[in-house]
Tab-separated table of C-alpha atoms in Angstrom:
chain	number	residue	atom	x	y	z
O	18	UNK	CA	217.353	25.025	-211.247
O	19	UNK	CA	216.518	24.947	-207.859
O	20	UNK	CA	213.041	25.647	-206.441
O	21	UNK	CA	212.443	28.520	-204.489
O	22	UNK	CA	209.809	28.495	-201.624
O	23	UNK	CA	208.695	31.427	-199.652
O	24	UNK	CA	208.529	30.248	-195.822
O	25	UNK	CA	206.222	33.238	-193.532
O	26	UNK	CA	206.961	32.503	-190.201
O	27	UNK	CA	210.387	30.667	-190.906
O	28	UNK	CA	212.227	31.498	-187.888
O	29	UNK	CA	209.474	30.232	-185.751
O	30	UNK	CA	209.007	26.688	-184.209
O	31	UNK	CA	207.507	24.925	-187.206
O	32	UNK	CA	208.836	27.193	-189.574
O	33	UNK	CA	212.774	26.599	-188.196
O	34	UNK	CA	212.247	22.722	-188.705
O	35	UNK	CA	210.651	22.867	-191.923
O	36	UNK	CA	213.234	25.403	-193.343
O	37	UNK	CA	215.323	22.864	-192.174
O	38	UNK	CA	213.604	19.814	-193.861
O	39	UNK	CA	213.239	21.696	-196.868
O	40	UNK	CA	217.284	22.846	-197.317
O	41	UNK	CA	217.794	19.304	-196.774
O	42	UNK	CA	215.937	18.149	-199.870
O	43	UNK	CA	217.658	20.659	-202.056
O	44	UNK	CA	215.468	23.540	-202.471
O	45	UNK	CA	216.003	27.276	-202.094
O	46	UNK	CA	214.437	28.458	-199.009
O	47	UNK	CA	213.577	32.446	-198.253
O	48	UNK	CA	212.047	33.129	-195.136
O	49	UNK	CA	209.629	36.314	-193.746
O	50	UNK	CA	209.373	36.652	-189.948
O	51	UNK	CA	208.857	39.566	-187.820
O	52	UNK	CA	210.330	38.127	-185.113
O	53	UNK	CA	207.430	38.784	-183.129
O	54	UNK	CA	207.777	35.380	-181.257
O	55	UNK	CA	211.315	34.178	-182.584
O	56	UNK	CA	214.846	35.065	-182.887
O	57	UNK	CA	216.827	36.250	-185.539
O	58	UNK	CA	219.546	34.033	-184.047
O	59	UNK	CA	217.787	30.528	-185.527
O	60	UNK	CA	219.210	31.442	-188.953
O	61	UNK	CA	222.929	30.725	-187.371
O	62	UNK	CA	221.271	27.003	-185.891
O	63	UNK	CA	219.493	26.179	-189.249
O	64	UNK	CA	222.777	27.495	-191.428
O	65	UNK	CA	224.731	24.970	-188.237
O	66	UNK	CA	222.398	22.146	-189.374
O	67	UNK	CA	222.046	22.663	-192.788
O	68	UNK	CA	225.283	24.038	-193.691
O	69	UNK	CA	222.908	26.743	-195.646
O	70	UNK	CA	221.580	30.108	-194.164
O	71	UNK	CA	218.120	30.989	-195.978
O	72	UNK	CA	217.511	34.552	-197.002
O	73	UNK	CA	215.889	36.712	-194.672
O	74	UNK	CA	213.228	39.328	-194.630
O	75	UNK	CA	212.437	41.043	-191.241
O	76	UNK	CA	208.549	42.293	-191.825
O	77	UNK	CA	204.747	42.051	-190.732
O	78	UNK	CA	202.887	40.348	-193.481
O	79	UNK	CA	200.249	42.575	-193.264
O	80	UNK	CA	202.472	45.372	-194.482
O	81	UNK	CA	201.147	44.897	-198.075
O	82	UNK	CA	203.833	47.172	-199.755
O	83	UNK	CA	206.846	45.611	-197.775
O	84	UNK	CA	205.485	41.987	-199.168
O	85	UNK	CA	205.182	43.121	-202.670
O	86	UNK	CA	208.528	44.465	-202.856
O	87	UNK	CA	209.927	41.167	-201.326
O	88	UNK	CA	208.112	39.418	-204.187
O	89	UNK	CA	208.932	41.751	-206.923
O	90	UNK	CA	212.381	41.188	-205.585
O	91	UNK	CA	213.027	37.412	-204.919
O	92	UNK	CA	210.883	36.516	-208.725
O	93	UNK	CA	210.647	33.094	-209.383
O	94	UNK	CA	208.870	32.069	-206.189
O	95	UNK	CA	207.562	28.642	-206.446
O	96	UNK	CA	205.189	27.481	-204.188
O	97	UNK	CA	205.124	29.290	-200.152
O	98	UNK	CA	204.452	27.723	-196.647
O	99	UNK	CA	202.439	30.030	-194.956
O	100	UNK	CA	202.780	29.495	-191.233
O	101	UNK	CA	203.272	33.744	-190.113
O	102	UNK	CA	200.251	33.775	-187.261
O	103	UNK	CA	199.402	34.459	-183.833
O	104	UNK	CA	198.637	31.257	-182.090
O	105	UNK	CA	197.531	31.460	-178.655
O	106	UNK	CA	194.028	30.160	-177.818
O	107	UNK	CA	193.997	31.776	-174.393
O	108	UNK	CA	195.766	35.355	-176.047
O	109	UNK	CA	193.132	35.298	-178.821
O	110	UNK	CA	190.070	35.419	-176.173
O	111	UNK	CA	191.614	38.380	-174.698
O	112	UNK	CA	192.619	39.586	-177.935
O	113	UNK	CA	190.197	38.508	-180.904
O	114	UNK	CA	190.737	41.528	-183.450
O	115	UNK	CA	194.628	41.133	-183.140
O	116	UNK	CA	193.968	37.655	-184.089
O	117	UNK	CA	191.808	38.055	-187.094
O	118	UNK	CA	193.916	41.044	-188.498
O	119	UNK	CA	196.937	39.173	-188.105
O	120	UNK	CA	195.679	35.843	-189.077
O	121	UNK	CA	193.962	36.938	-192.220
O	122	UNK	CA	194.813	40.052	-193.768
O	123	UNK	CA	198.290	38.104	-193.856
O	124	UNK	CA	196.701	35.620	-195.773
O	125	UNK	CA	194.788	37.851	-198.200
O	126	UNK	CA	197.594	39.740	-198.878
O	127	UNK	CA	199.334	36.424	-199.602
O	128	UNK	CA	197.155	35.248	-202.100
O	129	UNK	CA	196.568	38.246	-203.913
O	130	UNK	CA	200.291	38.963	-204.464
O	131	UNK	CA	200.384	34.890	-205.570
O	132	UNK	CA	197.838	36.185	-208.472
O	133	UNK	CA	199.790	39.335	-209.220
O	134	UNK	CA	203.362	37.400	-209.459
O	135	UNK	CA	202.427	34.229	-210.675
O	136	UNK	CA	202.946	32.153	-207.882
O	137	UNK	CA	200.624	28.856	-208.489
O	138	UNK	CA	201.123	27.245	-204.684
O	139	UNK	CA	200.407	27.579	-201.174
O	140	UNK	CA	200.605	25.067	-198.345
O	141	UNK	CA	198.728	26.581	-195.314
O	142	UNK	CA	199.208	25.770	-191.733
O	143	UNK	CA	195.950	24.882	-190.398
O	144	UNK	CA	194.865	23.391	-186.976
O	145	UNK	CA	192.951	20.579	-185.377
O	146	UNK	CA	190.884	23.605	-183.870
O	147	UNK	CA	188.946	24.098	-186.875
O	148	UNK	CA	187.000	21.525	-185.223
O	149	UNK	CA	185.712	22.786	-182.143
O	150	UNK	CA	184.871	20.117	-179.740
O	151	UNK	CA	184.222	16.797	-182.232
O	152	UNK	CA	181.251	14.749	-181.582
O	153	UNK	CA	182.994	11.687	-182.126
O	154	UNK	CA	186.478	10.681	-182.180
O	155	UNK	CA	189.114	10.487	-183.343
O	156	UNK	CA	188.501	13.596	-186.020
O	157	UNK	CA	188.891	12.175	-190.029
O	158	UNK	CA	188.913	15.214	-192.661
O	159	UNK	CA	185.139	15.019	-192.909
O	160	UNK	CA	184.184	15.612	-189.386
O	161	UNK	CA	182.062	18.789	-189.906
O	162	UNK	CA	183.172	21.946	-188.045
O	163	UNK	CA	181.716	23.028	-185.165
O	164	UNK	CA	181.817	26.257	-183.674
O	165	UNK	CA	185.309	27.417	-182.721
O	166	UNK	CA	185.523	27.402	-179.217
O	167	UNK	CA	188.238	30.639	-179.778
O	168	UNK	CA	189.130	33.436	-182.267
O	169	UNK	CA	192.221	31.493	-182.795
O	170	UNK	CA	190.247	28.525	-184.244
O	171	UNK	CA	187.941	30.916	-186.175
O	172	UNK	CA	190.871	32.143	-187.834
O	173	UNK	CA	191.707	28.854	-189.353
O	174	UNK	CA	188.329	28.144	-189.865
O	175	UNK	CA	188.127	31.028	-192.117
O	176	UNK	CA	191.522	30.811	-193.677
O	177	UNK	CA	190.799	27.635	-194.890
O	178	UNK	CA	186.996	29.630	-196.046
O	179	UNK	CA	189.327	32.024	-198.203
O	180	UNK	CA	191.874	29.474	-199.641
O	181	UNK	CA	188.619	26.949	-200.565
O	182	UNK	CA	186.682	30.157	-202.106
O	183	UNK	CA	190.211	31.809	-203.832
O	184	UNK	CA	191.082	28.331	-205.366
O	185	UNK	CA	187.674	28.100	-207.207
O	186	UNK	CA	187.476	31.539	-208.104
O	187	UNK	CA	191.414	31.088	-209.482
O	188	UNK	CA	191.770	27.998	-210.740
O	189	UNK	CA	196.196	28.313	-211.423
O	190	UNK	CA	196.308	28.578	-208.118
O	191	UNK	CA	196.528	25.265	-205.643
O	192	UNK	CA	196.482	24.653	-202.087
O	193	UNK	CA	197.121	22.303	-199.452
O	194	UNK	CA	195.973	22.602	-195.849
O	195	UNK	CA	197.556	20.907	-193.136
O	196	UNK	CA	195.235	20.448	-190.187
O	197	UNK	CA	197.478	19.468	-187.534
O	198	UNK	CA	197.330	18.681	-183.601
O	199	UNK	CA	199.775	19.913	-181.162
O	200	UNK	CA	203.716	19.744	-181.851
O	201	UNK	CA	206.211	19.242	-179.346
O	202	UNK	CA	209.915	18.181	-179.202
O	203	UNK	CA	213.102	19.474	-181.037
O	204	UNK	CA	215.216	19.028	-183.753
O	205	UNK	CA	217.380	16.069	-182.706
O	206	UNK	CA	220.605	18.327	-182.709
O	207	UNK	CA	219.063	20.206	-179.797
O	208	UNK	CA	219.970	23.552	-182.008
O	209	UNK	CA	216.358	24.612	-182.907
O	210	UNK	CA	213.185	24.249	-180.720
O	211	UNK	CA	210.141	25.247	-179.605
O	212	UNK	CA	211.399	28.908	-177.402
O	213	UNK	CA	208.317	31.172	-176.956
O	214	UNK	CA	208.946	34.984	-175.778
O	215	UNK	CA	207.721	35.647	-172.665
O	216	UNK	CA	205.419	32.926	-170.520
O	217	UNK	CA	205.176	29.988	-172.513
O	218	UNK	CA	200.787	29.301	-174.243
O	219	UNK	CA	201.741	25.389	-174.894
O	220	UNK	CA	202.052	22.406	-172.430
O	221	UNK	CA	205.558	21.253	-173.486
O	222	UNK	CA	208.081	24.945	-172.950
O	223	UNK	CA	205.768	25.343	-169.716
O	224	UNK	CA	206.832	21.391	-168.429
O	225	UNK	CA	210.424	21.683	-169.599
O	226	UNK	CA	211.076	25.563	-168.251
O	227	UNK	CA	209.384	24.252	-164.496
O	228	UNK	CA	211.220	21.538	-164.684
O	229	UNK	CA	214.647	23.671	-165.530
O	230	UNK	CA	213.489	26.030	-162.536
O	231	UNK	CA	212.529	28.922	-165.211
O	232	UNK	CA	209.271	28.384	-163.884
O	233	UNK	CA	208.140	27.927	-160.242
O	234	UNK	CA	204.759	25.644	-161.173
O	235	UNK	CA	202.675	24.400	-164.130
O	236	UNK	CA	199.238	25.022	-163.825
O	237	UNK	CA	197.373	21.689	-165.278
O	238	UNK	CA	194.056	23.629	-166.676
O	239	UNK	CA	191.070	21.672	-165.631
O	240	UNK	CA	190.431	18.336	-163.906
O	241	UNK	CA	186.967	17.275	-164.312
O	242	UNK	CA	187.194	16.827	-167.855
O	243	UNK	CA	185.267	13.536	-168.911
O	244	UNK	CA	188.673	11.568	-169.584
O	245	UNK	CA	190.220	8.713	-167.984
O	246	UNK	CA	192.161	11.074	-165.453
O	247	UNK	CA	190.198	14.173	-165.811
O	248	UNK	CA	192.893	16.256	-167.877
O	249	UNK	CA	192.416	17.464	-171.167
O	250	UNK	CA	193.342	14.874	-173.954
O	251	UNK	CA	195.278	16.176	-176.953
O	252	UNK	CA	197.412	14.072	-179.986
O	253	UNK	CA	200.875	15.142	-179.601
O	254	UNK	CA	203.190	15.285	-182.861
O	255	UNK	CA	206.958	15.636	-183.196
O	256	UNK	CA	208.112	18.407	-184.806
O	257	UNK	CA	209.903	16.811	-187.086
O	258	UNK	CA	207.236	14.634	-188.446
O	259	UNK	CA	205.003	17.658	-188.663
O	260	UNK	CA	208.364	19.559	-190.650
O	261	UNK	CA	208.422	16.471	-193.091
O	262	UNK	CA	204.681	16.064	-194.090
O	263	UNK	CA	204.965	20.052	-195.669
O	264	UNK	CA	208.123	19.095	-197.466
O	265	UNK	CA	205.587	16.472	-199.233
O	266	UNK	CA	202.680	18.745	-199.580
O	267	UNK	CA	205.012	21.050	-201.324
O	268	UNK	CA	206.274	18.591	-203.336
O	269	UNK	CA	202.810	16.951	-204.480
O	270	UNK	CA	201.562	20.696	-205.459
O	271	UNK	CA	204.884	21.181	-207.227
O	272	UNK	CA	204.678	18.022	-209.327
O	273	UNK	CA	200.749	18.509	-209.811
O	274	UNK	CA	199.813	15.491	-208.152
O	275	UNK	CA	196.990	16.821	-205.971
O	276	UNK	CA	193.370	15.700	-206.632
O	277	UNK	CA	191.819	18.979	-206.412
O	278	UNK	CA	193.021	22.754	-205.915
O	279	UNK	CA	192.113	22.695	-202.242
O	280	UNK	CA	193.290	19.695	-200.358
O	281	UNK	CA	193.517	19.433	-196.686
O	282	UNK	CA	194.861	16.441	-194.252
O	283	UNK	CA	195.007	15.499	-190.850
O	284	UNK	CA	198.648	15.614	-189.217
O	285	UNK	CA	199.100	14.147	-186.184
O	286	UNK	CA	199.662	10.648	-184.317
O	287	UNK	CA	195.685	9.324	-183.856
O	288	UNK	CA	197.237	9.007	-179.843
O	289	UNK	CA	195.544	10.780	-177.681
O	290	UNK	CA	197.460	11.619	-174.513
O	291	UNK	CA	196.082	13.650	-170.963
O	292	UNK	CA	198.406	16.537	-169.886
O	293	UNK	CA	199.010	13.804	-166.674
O	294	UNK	CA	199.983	11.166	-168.983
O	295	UNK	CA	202.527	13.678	-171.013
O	296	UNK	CA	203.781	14.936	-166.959
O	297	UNK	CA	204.713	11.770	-166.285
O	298	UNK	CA	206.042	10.261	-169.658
O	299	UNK	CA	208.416	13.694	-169.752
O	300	UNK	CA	209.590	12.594	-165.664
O	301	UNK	CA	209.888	8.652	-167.062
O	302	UNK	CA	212.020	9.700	-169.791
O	303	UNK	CA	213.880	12.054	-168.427
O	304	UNK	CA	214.084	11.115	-164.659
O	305	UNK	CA	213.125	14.629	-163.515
O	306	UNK	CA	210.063	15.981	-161.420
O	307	UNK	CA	207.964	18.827	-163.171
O	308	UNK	CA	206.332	20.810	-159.586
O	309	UNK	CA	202.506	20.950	-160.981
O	310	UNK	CA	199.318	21.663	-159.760
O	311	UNK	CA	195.141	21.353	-160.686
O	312	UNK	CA	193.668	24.267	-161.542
O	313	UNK	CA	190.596	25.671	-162.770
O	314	UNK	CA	189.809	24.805	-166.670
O	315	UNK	CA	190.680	27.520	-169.265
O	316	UNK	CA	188.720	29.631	-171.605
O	317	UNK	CA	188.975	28.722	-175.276
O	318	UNK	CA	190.091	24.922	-174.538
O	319	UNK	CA	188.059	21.840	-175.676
O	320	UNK	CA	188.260	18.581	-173.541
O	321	UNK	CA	189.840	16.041	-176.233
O	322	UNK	CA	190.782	15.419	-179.712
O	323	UNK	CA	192.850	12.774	-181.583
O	324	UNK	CA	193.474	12.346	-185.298
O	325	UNK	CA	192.150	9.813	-187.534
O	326	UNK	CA	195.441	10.031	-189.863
O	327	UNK	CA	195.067	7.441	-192.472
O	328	UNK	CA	194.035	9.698	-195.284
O	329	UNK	CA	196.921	11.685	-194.852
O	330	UNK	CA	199.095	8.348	-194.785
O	331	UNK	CA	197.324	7.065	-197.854
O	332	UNK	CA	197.406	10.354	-200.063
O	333	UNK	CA	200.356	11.781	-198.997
O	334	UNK	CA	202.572	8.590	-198.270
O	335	UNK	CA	203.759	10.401	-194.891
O	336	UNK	CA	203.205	8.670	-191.467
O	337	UNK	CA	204.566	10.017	-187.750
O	338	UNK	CA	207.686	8.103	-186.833
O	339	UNK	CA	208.479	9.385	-183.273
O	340	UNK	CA	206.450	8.615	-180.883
O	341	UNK	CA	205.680	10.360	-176.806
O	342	UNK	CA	209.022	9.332	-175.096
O	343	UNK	CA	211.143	10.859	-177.998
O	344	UNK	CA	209.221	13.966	-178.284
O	345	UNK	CA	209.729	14.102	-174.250
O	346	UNK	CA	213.044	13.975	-174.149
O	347	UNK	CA	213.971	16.305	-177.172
O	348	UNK	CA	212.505	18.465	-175.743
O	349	UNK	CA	214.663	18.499	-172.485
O	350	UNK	CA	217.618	18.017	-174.222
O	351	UNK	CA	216.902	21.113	-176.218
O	352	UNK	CA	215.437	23.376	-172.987
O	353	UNK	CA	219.025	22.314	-171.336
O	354	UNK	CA	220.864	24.336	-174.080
O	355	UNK	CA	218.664	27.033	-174.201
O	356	UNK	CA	220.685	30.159	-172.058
């Protein structure tokens, strides 16, 4: 019998690719969006790729009753990738208590219907933000948490805080958090991709929409950062490769191979690029200009981080195949078909 995994988020940017990756290794996929920030549409591209269109909910998890019924109704869930969350750094500093009621009464609601309904597994999508600015780099799993520099990262923070204090308490139930760094490119079809309502929060929509003419300038935030050219330095992952490493988690929870009931894992390249060396690898690869300029540095933002990835390699047996110039020009080839 086929496993059946509960995807929150699924019509979103990591959630499209991993429903994706998932339907592609065989299992039953049923996905929960409230297509806050998505389209209802990317269940036509993922049925296109996969050949298989996942059931749909459309719902705000924090609509306790609405979730229940969805689980008293689906039965049999196996294990659920929770990705359903605001994400903005520079939204949640202008709007903190959206952030922590969407963030984590979605969560608690989660895990107490995973109690009720007997549902032993939950890989949660973290971030690198749970570690503030790092003293040292690159970041390894037991680089201690500083402060988050936003509501955003506070949010993951204390997500993690609730699945670490929810698996002790409840010992059938297991969980895997994936702490990764910042995803960028598309689905090598050029079907699915990252498409953000409204102005784009990330570096990658805003370079590929100015460079499309969507856009009439990026603003590059900050330039006196203490880097080699002054920009901010982040570890850029393809999608794909991000996708791929929950397939495993799910997998290791499902087949009990996890060391503990709370595991998390670093998911990312351990390259750390500036926003000017991602400008100009997306012109290399792509032979187009992207009209930027220097501006002032933005709330919520630290100066660099980079992952230290080898316990994720080792545990998990996953690694990040694609490197900068693919990511670049996936995404361009997928911001070309986007109407």
């Amino acid at each position: 019998m086929q496993k059946k995994i509960l995807v929150t988020g699924g019509t979103g940017y990591i959630g499209s690719h991993t429903v994706v990756e998932l339907i592609k290794e065989g299992f039953e996929v049923v996905v929960i969006d409230n297509l806050s920030n998505s389209k209802v549409e990317v269940l036509d591209k993922i049925e296109k790729i996969t050949g298989t269109k996942p059931v749909f909910y459309q719902f705000d998890l924090c609509d306790f009753e609405r979730l229940e019924a969805c689980f008293k109704k689906e039965g049999n869930i196996s294990s659920i990738i929770h990705f359903a969350a605001s994400k903005a750094v520079g939204e949640s500093v202008e709007k903190p208590l959206l952030y922590y009621r969407n963030n984590l009464q979605s969560l608690v609601n989660l895990l107490e219907l995973m109690r009720k309904y007997h549902v032993p597994d939950i890989v949660f999508s973290s971030s690198c933000t749970v570690y503030g600015q790092p003293d040292k780099l690159p970041v390894t799993e037991s680089t201690p948490y500083q402060i988050a520099e936003s509501p955003y990262g506070n949010t993951k923070q204390i997500g993690e805080e609730i699945l670490k204090d929810t698996c002790k308490a409840h010992s059938e139930i297991k969980s895997i958090a994936l702490r990764y760094f910042n995803p960028v490119g598309a689905h090598e079809s050029a079907l699915i991709g990252e498409l953000p309502l409204g102005t784009p929060n990330n570096l990658v929509p805003f370079i590929t929409q100015t460079a499309a003419g969507i856009r009439e300038q990026l603003s590059v935030f900050g330039s006196d950062y203490n880097t080699p050219d002054g920009t901010a330095v982040r570890d850029y992952i393809h999608v794909v490769d991000l996708a791929k490493a929950h397939v495993i988690s799910v997998k290791r929870l499902l087949e009990n191979l996890n060391k503990s009931n709370f595991e998390f894992f670093n998911i990312g390249t351990g390259n750390g690029y500036s926003v000017l060396q991602t400008i100009q690898t997306f012109e290399r690869v792509n032979g187009v200009k992207v009209n930027y300029k220097l501006v002032d540095r933005r709330p919520g933002d630290i100066e660099q981080i980079f992952a230290d990835t080898s316990f994720a390699n080792k545990e998990l047996g996953w690694k990040a195949e694609k490197g900068l110039e693919e990511m670049m020009s996936s995404a361009w080839k997928w911001q070309q078909t986007v109407k």
